[in-house]
């Protein structure tokens, strides 16, 4: 029969992993970056299977089908021991350019930043301005300074300022001047000294006018920020006007320069017209030079001519022999040939970003076992970027809906808004999630339509799937049928609960063979949300039935059989007792007898368990949740061992309660299995698109333990009230990352505000006090002012103090978060955290 996902483990053993699907050949080659040319499995070197060596032999899936139909033939299985079949390669480009997108992607800097900062190509913002002056105040101040400077210069030139020549006379001979403090020059030397003196004073006046009028800020805000070519044209216009004023001698520049040259070189120098022309040319060039610097004429001309002189903000990171695209880790280990092969693959565009991340991870794993370094390097020499493939043979997802940086594991979900709640250094920067953040688990709360699935859940699932293709993560995405979690081709295993075409179903017992462990997890999934029942008593009841049944039949009971045992059907008990007596399991007979004595007593949880199991004993689920030899369950235990991409579709529309029960069961199994695994090198994440009524007291404790075992959970809720009220505070304290989407209620906002805490802020309180004048003239002026303005004369009393204030109040979260935005508080597994940030979601 055809598979719509993959064919996986059969039977209760978790030692065999379900095989990822191999896609059909594409109709046309993908866009750059292209996959590398694949080779036949028989020609592949054994080292090329270093990733597949982690997978024991077992059934491998055939090609995925559109839908499994009754009577359809199944494809022949492929053994896991063989080299995974790579995806069909695209034909190489005819003449690839000397720089591919992957080459530039590798060279782009990724500086270490605070949690949540999109590191790819990050540039820090300019220093924060203490207080921005308004444009109106800036223009008025500049105009007043200019008019004041013109008035002072006019008074100076017309001789209205007394003692204006006294400083000059103190440093020059007396015979150069007429008697008196206002006497002018008597000799030619005095006239020349006065010319230079006026030029110096004019320069000081112009400098003071520019500083007082803040002309530099005016130029930066209204000219430089508009960019080219307006900046160059404005500088050229100012240069032309200045040249006109200089040569009209309105500005004292030409004559003082000529006087200084004559005093140094002698007046005879002006007898040569060539020298005079050179001096005039130097003056014109000196006047033009500052305007050329301000207008950035050289950069504009270079950009127009294409001379390769980039603007400072467009400069690329310098390439060196140890840059990332040269694979320095391979060269340091002495495998220069393999490094050259991969560098050529990157340069010619035959590798994509997933290939780079996968090979780097494979090399890091091989360095821990030196015997694998040689085979891996030889595989790179033989197959290039196709070495160490994921067992599915996939090298990328069929479609991406968000921006990913596979090298750091980040996925960009939005941009921090320019809002006073956000710190200045975070405004306008990209916000991204990565395994270091998801390892603390994430809780997203928002009403339907707020964008949780499309703008947060889908990008996170994509990022984890890409990381799984690189051999670094495993993901289990759970949502309703038809939810936008990704196409079937993007997953290795697709479980459609209640769909007759599903190739897998769910193992209610989590793949364990221990009855007590299976009973504890199953009890949590069945009645963990019932506050009046003790899940430990429910686990005891289930253990009293599961243990004897497994001892008698070799496997756990199916859903109808478990329901009959919980209902206390006499025929079911008699048959089980007879099987135990025939096999001589006396210890299990005592367990069964204990269950018989306790059945029907006060507080017996068996009826409640039977009612919950009845939700799964429906015709829609016939053939699912089987546990016998012909069972085909997907065992969650495989997630902790292999980089799998698994999606579970739940029938939420017709069986809402059953879907919630299964979601709760998957969450309980995930927390129990990941906490018990010994190899934590693989990051494992569970993504619940709808975690309504799935969180219990035990799973909250399990979520708190995930960060210590390199695992995490992403939970999406419509409201916090979908969780029992007693668990509101423990749940918000257990997760490190929280997201409040636009449209939440004030009740939910209050819980987030309490969880995010308070901060010290500086407040300014302004009190206006009416001024009462005592003098008659002052009272008359006040009365006249009140008659004109309509307001009494007041004075402002400003009080500045430090107060503790909520980072986000409940009302702000409910009413001040715009549509398409969310407030995220992030923390990573190392204990670093970021304050709650208002983010525009563009994922």
PDB file of N, CA and C in Angstrom, residues 82 125 144 172 185 207 270 275-276 354 359 370 376 379 498 529 547 554 561 619 635 685 712 714 767 805 810:
ATOM      1  N   UNK A  82      21.846   0.374   3.922  1.00  0.00           N
ATOM      2  CA  UNK A  82      22.388   0.904   2.675  1.00  0.00           C
ATOM      3  C   UNK A  82      22.510   2.408   2.766  1.00  0.00           C
ATOM      4  N   UNK A 125      23.181  49.846  16.177  1.00  0.00           N
ATOM      5  CA  UNK A 125      22.610  51.151  15.853  1.00  0.00           C
ATOM      6  C   UNK A 125      23.531  52.276  16.309  1.00  0.00           C
ATOM      7  N   UNK A 144      18.406  82.616  14.215  1.00  0.00           N
ATOM      8  CA  UNK A 144      18.783  83.650  15.187  1.00  0.00           C
ATOM      9  C   UNK A 144      20.296  83.793  15.258  1.00  0.00           C
ATOM     10  N   UNK A 172      51.322  94.865  17.656  1.00  0.00           N
ATOM     11  CA  UNK A 172      51.952  95.453  16.457  1.00  0.00           C
ATOM     12  C   UNK A 172      52.645  96.749  16.835  1.00  0.00           C
ATOM     13  N   UNK A 185      44.796 102.571  10.558  1.00  0.00           N
ATOM     14  CA  UNK A 185      46.180 102.322  10.150  1.00  0.00           C
ATOM     15  C   UNK A 185      46.796 103.561   9.500  1.00  0.00           C
ATOM     16  N   UNK A 207      32.754  80.387  13.090  1.00  0.00           N
ATOM     17  CA  UNK A 207      32.802  79.157  13.890  1.00  0.00           C
ATOM     18  C   UNK A 207      31.832  79.225  15.064  1.00  0.00           C
ATOM     19  N   UNK A 270      54.382  88.524  -6.932  1.00  0.00           N
ATOM     20  CA  UNK A 270      53.199  88.805  -7.738  1.00  0.00           C
ATOM     21  C   UNK A 270      53.527  89.408  -9.099  1.00  0.00           C
ATOM     22  N   UNK A 275      52.347  82.658 -11.103  1.00  0.00           N
ATOM     23  CA  UNK A 275      52.277  82.460  -9.654  1.00  0.00           C
ATOM     24  C   UNK A 275      50.934  82.940  -9.121  1.00  0.00           C
ATOM     25  N   UNK A 276      50.477  84.069  -9.641  1.00  0.00           N
ATOM     26  CA  UNK A 276      49.186  84.591  -9.181  1.00  0.00           C
ATOM     27  C   UNK A 276      48.063  83.620  -9.519  1.00  0.00           C
ATOM     28  N   UNK A 354      22.139  24.258   4.018  1.00  0.00           N
ATOM     29  CA  UNK A 354      21.952  23.037   4.809  1.00  0.00           C
ATOM     30  C   UNK A 354      23.157  22.113   4.657  1.00  0.00           C
ATOM     31  N   UNK A 359      27.674  19.321   7.029  1.00  0.00           N
ATOM     32  CA  UNK A 359      29.057  18.859   6.979  1.00  0.00           C
ATOM     33  C   UNK A 359      29.864  19.396   8.156  1.00  0.00           C
ATOM     34  N   UNK A 370      38.447   9.941  16.251  1.00  0.00           N
ATOM     35  CA  UNK A 370      39.435  10.166  15.175  1.00  0.00           C
ATOM     36  C   UNK A 370      39.415   9.123  14.078  1.00  0.00           C
ATOM     37  N   UNK A 376      35.450  10.238   6.517  1.00  0.00           N
ATOM     38  CA  UNK A 376      34.623  11.398   6.182  1.00  0.00           C
ATOM     39  C   UNK A 376      35.315  12.285   5.154  1.00  0.00           C
ATOM     40  N   UNK A 379      35.081  10.683   1.824  1.00  0.00           N
ATOM     41  CA  UNK A 379      33.737  10.818   1.270  1.00  0.00           C
ATOM     42  C   UNK A 379      33.520  12.210   0.696  1.00  0.00           C
ATOM     43  N   UNK A 498      -6.910   8.786  12.708  1.00  0.00           N
ATOM     44  CA  UNK A 498      -8.272   8.617  12.232  1.00  0.00           C
ATOM     45  C   UNK A 498      -8.411   8.643  10.728  1.00  0.00           C
ATOM     46  N   UNK A 529      -5.970  16.067  33.454  1.00  0.00           N
ATOM     47  CA  UNK A 529      -6.633  17.363  33.546  1.00  0.00           C
ATOM     48  C   UNK A 529      -7.809  17.357  34.510  1.00  0.00           C
ATOM     49  N   UNK A 547       0.198  -4.758  33.514  1.00  0.00           N
ATOM     50  CA  UNK A 547       1.202  -5.766  33.838  1.00  0.00           C
ATOM     51  C   UNK A 547       0.718  -7.181  33.579  1.00  0.00           C
ATOM     52  N   UNK A 554       2.136 -10.821  25.889  1.00  0.00           N
ATOM     53  CA  UNK A 554       3.372 -10.334  25.304  1.00  0.00           C
ATOM     54  C   UNK A 554       3.307  -8.919  24.776  1.00  0.00           C
ATOM     55  N   UNK A 561      -9.867  -3.592  24.322  1.00  0.00           N
ATOM     56  CA  UNK A 561      -9.556  -4.508  25.421  1.00  0.00           C
ATOM     57  C   UNK A 561      -9.289  -3.748  26.708  1.00  0.00           C
ATOM     58  N   UNK A 619     -15.600   4.261  15.931  1.00  0.00           N
ATOM     59  CA  UNK A 619     -15.388   3.679  14.595  1.00  0.00           C
ATOM     60  C   UNK A 619     -14.344   4.421  13.775  1.00  0.00           C
ATOM     61  N   UNK A 635       6.793   5.311  17.387  1.00  0.00           N
ATOM     62  CA  UNK A 635       7.219   5.350  18.780  1.00  0.00           C
ATOM     63  C   UNK A 635       7.974   6.639  19.046  1.00  0.00           C
ATOM     64  N   UNK A 685      12.584  18.791  20.139  1.00  0.00           N
ATOM     65  CA  UNK A 685      11.588  19.817  20.444  1.00  0.00           C
ATOM     66  C   UNK A 685      10.205  19.320  20.058  1.00  0.00           C
ATOM     67  N   UNK A 712      13.146  20.947  24.379  1.00  0.00           N
ATOM     68  CA  UNK A 712      12.255  22.074  24.629  1.00  0.00           C
ATOM     69  C   UNK A 712      10.873  21.784  24.080  1.00  0.00           C
ATOM     70  N   UNK A 714       7.232  23.960  22.579  1.00  0.00           N
ATOM     71  CA  UNK A 714       6.580  25.190  22.138  1.00  0.00           C
ATOM     72  C   UNK A 714       5.083  24.955  22.252  1.00  0.00           C
ATOM     73  N   UNK A 767       4.113  70.411  37.942  1.00  0.00           N
ATOM     74  CA  UNK A 767       2.990  71.081  38.606  1.00  0.00           C
ATOM     75  C   UNK A 767       3.022  72.564  38.242  1.00  0.00           C
ATOM     76  N   UNK A 805       8.005  50.411  38.175  1.00  0.00           N
ATOM     77  CA  UNK A 805       6.847  50.349  37.301  1.00  0.00           C
ATOM     78  C   UNK A 805       6.847  49.035  36.525  1.00  0.00           C
ATOM     79  N   UNK A 810      -1.244  45.372  32.245  1.00  0.00           N
ATOM     80  CA  UNK A 810      -2.290  44.533  31.660  1.00  0.00           C
ATOM     81  C   UNK A 810      -3.084  45.296  30.606  1.00  0.00           C
TER      82      UNK A 810
END
